Coordinates of C-alpha atoms in Angstrom, one line a residue:
M1 CA 14.4 14.7 17.8
A2 CA 14.3 13.8 14.1
R3 CA 14.5 16.5 11.4
M4 CA 13.5 16.6 7.7
H5 CA 16.3 15.7 5.5
D6 CA 15.1 14.4 2.1
V7 CA 11.9 13.4 0.3
V8 CA 12.5 10.2 -1.6
I9 CA 10.4 9.1 -4.5
D10 CA 10.5 5.6 -5.9
C11 CA 10.2 5.5 -9.7
A12 CA 11.0 3.7 -12.9
H13 CA 13.2 6.4 -14.5
P14 CA 14.7 8.8 -11.9
A15 CA 16.3 11.2 -14.5
S16 CA 13.1 12.0 -16.4
L17 CA 11.0 12.3 -13.2
A18 CA 13.5 14.6 -11.6
R19 CA 13.5 16.7 -14.7
F20 CA 9.7 17.0 -14.4
W21 CA 9.8 18.1 -10.7
A22 CA 12.7 20.5 -11.5
Q23 CA 10.4 22.2 -13.9
A24 CA 7.4 22.0 -11.7
L25 CA 9.0 23.6 -8.7
D26 CA 10.4 27.1 -9.0
D27 CA 13.0 26.6 -6.2
H28 CA 14.5 23.2 -7.1
V29 CA 17.3 22.3 -9.5
L30 CA 18.9 19.2 -10.7
A31 CA 22.2 18.4 -8.8
P32 CA 25.0 19.0 -11.3
Y33 CA 26.8 16.0 -12.9
D34 CA 30.3 17.3 -12.3
E35 CA 33.4 15.1 -12.7
P36 CA 33.3 13.5 -9.2
E37 CA 29.7 12.6 -9.8
L38 CA 30.4 11.2 -13.2
T39 CA 33.4 9.2 -11.8
R40 CA 31.0 7.8 -9.0
L41 CA 28.6 6.6 -11.8
R42 CA 31.3 5.1 -13.9
A43 CA 32.5 3.2 -10.9
M44 CA 29.0 1.7 -10.8
G45 CA 29.2 0.7 -14.5
I46 CA 27.0 3.7 -15.5
D47 CA 28.3 5.8 -18.5
D48 CA 25.2 7.9 -19.1
P49 CA 23.7 10.2 -16.4
E50 CA 20.3 9.4 -18.0
D51 CA 20.8 5.9 -16.4
D52 CA 21.6 7.2 -12.9
P53 CA 19.5 5.0 -10.4
S54 CA 19.3 7.8 -7.9
V55 CA 18.9 11.4 -9.0
L56 CA 19.1 14.4 -6.7
L57 CA 16.9 17.5 -6.9
N58 CA 18.4 20.3 -4.8
G59 CA 16.1 22.7 -2.9
S60 CA 14.4 22.7 0.4
P61 CA 13.6 19.9 1.0
R62 CA 15.9 18.0 -1.3
F63 CA 14.1 15.3 -3.5
F64 CA 15.8 12.0 -4.3
F65 CA 14.3 10.0 -7.2
N66 CA 15.3 6.3 -6.8
R67 CA 14.9 3.6 -9.4
V68 CA 12.9 0.6 -8.2
P69 CA 11.9 -2.5 -10.2
E70 CA 8.2 -2.6 -9.3
P71 CA 5.6 -0.1 -10.8
K72 CA 3.3 2.1 -8.7
T73 CA 0.2 0.0 -8.0
V74 CA -1.9 1.9 -5.4
K75 CA -2.6 5.4 -4.2
N76 CA 0.2 7.3 -2.4
R77 CA 0.0 7.2 1.4
M78 CA 2.0 10.5 1.5
H79 CA 2.0 13.4 -1.0
V80 CA 3.1 17.0 -1.5
D81 CA 0.9 20.0 -1.5
L82 CA 1.9 22.8 -3.9
W83 CA 0.6 26.4 -3.8
C84 CA 0.5 29.0 -6.5
D85 CA -1.0 32.3 -7.3
D86 CA -3.1 31.3 -10.4
V87 CA -4.2 27.6 -9.9
E88 CA -5.9 27.3 -13.3
A89 CA -2.8 28.6 -15.2
E90 CA -0.5 26.3 -13.1
V91 CA -2.6 23.2 -13.7
A92 CA -2.3 24.0 -17.5
R93 CA 1.5 24.4 -17.2
L94 CA 2.0 21.2 -15.1
V95 CA -0.1 19.2 -17.5
G96 CA 2.0 20.6 -20.4
L97 CA 5.0 19.3 -18.5
G98 CA 3.5 15.8 -18.3
A99 CA 1.2 15.8 -15.2
S100 CA -2.4 14.6 -15.4
V101 CA -5.4 15.9 -13.5
V102 CA -6.8 13.2 -11.2
S103 CA -9.7 15.1 -9.7
R104 CA -10.7 18.5 -8.4
D105 CA -12.1 19.0 -4.9
G106 CA -13.3 22.6 -4.6
V107 CA -10.2 24.9 -4.8
W108 CA -7.8 21.8 -4.7
F109 CA -6.6 19.9 -7.8
V110 CA -5.2 16.5 -7.4
L111 CA -2.7 15.8 -10.1
A112 CA -0.3 12.9 -10.9
D113 CA 3.3 13.3 -12.1
P114 CA 4.4 11.4 -15.3
E115 CA 4.9 8.2 -13.2
G116 CA 1.5 8.4 -11.4
N117 CA 2.6 9.9 -8.1
E118 CA -0.3 12.0 -6.8
F119 CA 0.2 15.7 -5.5
C120 CA -2.2 18.5 -4.8
L121 CA -2.3 22.1 -6.0
S122 CA -4.1 25.1 -4.9
S123 CA -3.7 28.8 -4.5
T124 CA -2.0 30.2 -1.4
E125 CA -5.4 31.6 -0.2
H126 CA -6.7 28.1 0.6
P127 CA -4.3 26.4 3.2
L128 CA -6.4 23.4 4.0
S129 CA -5.6 20.3 2.0
P130 CA -8.3 17.7 0.8
E131 CA -8.0 14.0 1.5
V132 CA -6.0 12.6 -1.5

């Protein structure tokens, strides 16, 4: 039986998108760039972690942000749902971090991260997700 391991998000700039999600999620942090990780990057010809083609965000589940050459062109087929206590305040905070509001469906907001990947946000009192 398969088990959840990672959520992988394709993107143009993994470092900046990982920073957005680290700020968006209260229980996720960027994996450290310790000496073994910096050595691994240098072996790939990468001198600056900002150019890392695959950035890890530790939490449960872990998120990997992988650089891909093509831009996002269509709606996500899969997305994450986020819950919070004060949805209006959280929407404002996420927009301040670089998200955009795509739509609102009753108590659910559909937002997009800085690279256009959709996600949903509502309060914990409303467990049913809309169609995104």
